[in-house]
PDB file of C-alpha atoms in Angstrom:
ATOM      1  CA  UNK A   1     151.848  99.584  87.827  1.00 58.00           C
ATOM      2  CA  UNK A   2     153.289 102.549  85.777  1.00 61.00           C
ATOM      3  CA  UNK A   3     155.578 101.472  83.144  1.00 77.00           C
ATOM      4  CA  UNK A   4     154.226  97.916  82.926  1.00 85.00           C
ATOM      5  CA  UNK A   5     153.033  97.696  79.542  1.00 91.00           C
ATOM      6  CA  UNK A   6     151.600  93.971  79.449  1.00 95.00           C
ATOM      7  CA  UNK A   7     150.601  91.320  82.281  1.00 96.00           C
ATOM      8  CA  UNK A   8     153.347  89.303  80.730  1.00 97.00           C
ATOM      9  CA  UNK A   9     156.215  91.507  82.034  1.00 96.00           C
ATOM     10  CA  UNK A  10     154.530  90.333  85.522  1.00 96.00           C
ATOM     11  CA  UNK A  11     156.524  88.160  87.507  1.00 97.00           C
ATOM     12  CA  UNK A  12     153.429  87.070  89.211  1.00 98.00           C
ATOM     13  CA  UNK A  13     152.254  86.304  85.712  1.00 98.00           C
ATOM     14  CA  UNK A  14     155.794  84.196  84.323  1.00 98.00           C
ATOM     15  CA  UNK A  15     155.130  82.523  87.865  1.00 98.00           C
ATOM     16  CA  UNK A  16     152.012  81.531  87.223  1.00 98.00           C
ATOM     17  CA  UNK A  17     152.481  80.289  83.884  1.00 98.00           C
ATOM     18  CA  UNK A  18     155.888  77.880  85.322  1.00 98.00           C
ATOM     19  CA  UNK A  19     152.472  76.510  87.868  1.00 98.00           C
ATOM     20  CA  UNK A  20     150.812  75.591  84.999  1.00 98.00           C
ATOM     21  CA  UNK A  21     153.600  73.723  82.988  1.00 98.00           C
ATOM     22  CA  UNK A  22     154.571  72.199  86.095  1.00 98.00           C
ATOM     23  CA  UNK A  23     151.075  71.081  87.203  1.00 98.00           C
ATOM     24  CA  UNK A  24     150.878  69.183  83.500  1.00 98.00           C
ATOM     25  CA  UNK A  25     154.010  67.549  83.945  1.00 97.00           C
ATOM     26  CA  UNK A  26     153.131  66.208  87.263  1.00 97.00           C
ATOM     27  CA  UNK A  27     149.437  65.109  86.065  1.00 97.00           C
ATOM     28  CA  UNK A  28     150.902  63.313  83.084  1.00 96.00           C
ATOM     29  CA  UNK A  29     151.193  60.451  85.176  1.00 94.00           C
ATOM     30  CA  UNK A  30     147.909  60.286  87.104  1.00 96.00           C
ATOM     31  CA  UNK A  31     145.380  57.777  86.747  1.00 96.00           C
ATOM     32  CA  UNK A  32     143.471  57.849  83.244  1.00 95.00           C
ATOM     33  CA  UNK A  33     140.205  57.095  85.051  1.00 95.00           C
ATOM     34  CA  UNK A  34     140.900  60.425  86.840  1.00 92.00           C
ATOM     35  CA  UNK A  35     141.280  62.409  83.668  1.00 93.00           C
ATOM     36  CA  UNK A  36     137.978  64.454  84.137  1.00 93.00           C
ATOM     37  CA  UNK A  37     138.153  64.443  87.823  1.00 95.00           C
ATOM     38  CA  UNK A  38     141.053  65.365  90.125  1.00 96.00           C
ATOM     39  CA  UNK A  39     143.743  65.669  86.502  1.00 97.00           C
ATOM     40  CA  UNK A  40     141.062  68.141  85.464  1.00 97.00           C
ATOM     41  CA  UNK A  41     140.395  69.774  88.153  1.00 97.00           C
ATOM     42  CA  UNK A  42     143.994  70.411  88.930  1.00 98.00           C
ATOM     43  CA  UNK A  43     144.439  71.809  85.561  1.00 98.00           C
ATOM     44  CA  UNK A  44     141.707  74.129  85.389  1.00 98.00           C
ATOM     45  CA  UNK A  45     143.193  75.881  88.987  1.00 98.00           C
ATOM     46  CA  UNK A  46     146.438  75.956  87.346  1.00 98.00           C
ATOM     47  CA  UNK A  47     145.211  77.472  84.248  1.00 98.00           C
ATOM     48  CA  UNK A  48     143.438  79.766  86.196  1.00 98.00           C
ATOM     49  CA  UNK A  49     146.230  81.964  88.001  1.00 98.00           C
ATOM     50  CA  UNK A  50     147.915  83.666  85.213  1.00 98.00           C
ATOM     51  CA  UNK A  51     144.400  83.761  83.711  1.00 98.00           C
ATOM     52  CA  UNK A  52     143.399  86.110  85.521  1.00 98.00           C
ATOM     53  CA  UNK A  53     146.199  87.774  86.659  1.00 97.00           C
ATOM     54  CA  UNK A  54     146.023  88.796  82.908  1.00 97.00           C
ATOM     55  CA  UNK A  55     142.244  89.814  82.516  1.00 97.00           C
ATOM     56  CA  UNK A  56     142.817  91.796  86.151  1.00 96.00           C
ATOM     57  CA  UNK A  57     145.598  93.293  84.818  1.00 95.00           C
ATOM     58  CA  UNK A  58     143.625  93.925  81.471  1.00 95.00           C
ATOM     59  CA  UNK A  59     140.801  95.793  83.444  1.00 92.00           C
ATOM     60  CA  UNK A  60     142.938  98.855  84.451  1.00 85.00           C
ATOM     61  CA  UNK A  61     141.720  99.684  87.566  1.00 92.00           C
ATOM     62  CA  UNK A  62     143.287  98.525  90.925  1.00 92.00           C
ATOM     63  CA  UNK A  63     140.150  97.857  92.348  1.00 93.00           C
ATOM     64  CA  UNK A  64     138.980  95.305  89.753  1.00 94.00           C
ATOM     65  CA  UNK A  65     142.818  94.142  89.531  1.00 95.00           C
ATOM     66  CA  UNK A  66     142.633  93.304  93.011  1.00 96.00           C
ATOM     67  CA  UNK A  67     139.978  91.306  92.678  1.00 96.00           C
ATOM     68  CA  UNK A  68     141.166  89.275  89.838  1.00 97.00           C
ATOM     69  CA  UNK A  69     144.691  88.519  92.376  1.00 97.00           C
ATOM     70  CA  UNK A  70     142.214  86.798  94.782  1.00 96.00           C
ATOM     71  CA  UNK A  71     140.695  84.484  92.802  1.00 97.00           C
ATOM     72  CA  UNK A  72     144.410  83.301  91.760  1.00 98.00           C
ATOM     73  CA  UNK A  73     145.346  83.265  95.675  1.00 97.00           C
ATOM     74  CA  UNK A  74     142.280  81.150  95.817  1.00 97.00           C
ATOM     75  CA  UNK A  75     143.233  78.870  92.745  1.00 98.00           C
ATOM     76  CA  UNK A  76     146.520  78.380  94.557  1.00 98.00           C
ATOM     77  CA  UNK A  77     144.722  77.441  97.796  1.00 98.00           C
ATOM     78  CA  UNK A  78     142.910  74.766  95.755  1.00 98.00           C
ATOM     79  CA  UNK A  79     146.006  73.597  93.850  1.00 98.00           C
ATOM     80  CA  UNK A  80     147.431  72.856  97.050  1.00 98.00           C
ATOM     81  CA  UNK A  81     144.929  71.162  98.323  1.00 98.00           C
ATOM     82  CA  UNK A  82     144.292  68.979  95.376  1.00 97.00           C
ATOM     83  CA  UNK A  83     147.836  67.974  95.335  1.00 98.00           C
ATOM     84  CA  UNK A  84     147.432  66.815  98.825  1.00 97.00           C
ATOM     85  CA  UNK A  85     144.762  64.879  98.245  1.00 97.00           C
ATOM     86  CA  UNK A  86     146.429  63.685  95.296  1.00 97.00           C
ATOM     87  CA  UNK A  87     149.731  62.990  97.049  1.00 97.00           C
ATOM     88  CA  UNK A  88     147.758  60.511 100.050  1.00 97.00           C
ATOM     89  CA  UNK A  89     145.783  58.985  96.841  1.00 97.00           C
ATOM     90  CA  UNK A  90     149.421  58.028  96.145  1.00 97.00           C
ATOM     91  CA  UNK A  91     148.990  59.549  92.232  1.00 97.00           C
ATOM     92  CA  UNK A  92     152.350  61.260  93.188  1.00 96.00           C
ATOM     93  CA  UNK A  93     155.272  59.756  91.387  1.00 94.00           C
ATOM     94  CA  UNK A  94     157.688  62.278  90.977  1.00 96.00           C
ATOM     95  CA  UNK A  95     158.170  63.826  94.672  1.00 97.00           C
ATOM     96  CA  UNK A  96     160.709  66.188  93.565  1.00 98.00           C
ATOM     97  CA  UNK A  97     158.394  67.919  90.889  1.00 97.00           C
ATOM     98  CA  UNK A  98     155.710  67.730  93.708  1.00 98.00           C
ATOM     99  CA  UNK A  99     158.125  69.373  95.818  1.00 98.00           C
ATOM    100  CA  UNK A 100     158.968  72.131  93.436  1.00 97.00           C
ATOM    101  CA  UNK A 101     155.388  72.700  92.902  1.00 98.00           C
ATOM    102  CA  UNK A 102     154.306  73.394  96.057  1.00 98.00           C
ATOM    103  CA  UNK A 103     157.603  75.858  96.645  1.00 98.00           C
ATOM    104  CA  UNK A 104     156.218  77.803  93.756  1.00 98.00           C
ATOM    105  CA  UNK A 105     152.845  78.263  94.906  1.00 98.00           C
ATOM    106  CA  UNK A 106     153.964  79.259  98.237  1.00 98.00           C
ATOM    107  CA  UNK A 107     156.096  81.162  96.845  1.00 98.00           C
ATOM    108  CA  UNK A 108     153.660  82.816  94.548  1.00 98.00           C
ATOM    109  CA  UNK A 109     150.496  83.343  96.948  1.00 97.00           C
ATOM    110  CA  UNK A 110     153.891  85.556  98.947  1.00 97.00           C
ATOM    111  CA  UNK A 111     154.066  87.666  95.557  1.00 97.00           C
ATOM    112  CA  UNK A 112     150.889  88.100  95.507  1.00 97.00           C
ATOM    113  CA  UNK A 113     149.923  89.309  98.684  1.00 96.00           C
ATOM    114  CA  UNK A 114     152.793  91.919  98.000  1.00 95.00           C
ATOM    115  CA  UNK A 115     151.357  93.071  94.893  1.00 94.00           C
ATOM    116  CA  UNK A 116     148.124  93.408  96.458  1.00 94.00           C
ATOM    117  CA  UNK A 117     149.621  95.729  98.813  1.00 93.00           C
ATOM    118  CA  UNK A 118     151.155  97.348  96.719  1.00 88.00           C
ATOM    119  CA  UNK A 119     147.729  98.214  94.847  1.00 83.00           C
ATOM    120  CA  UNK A 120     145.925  99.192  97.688  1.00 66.00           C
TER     121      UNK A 120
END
């Protein structure tokens, strides 16, 4: 990580944060009666992945930074799974955002495996 001065110059980070916006976006439109349930719950995952991608990086150690990338690679795992669930609840209305959501987090548990790596 030499020359990185802040988490936010992470593209695992910016990524992260795009989850997030897009996760709120698509939750807008949920069911209010799920507000503290699967709306939260997806939220909180989000919320979670450039969370602590940034208190990892904030550590300064690899081992401890490593750490902090697999409870995001976990969040993502439970993102996508909520969105499944959510998707055969039919609470899906915008496919395409749905679609583009679950690019990014493929495409973002692939970044950061290869950070990991990286670290090790």
């Amino acid at each position: 990580m030499s020359g990185v001065k802040s988490y936010k110059e992470l593209l695992i980070w910016q990524k992260g944060i795009q989850i997030v916006l897009k996760v709120y976006k698509l939750t807008h439109s949920f069911p209010k009666d799920e507000i503290y349930a699967l709306t939260s719950q997806l939220k909180r995952a989000s919320i979670s992945i450039p969370s602590n991608i940034a208190e990892g990086f904030g550590r300064q150690t690899d081992k401890s930074f490593n750490h902090f990338l697999n409870i995001s690679r976990g969040s993502l795992n439970e993102i996508e799974t909520q969105l499944i669930i959510a998707k055969e609840l039919g609470f899906i209305q915008d496919e395409n955002l749905y679609n583009d959501l679950l690019f990014l987090i493929e495409e973002e548990s692939k970044m950061i495996n290869a950070f990991t790596k990286n670290l090790k």
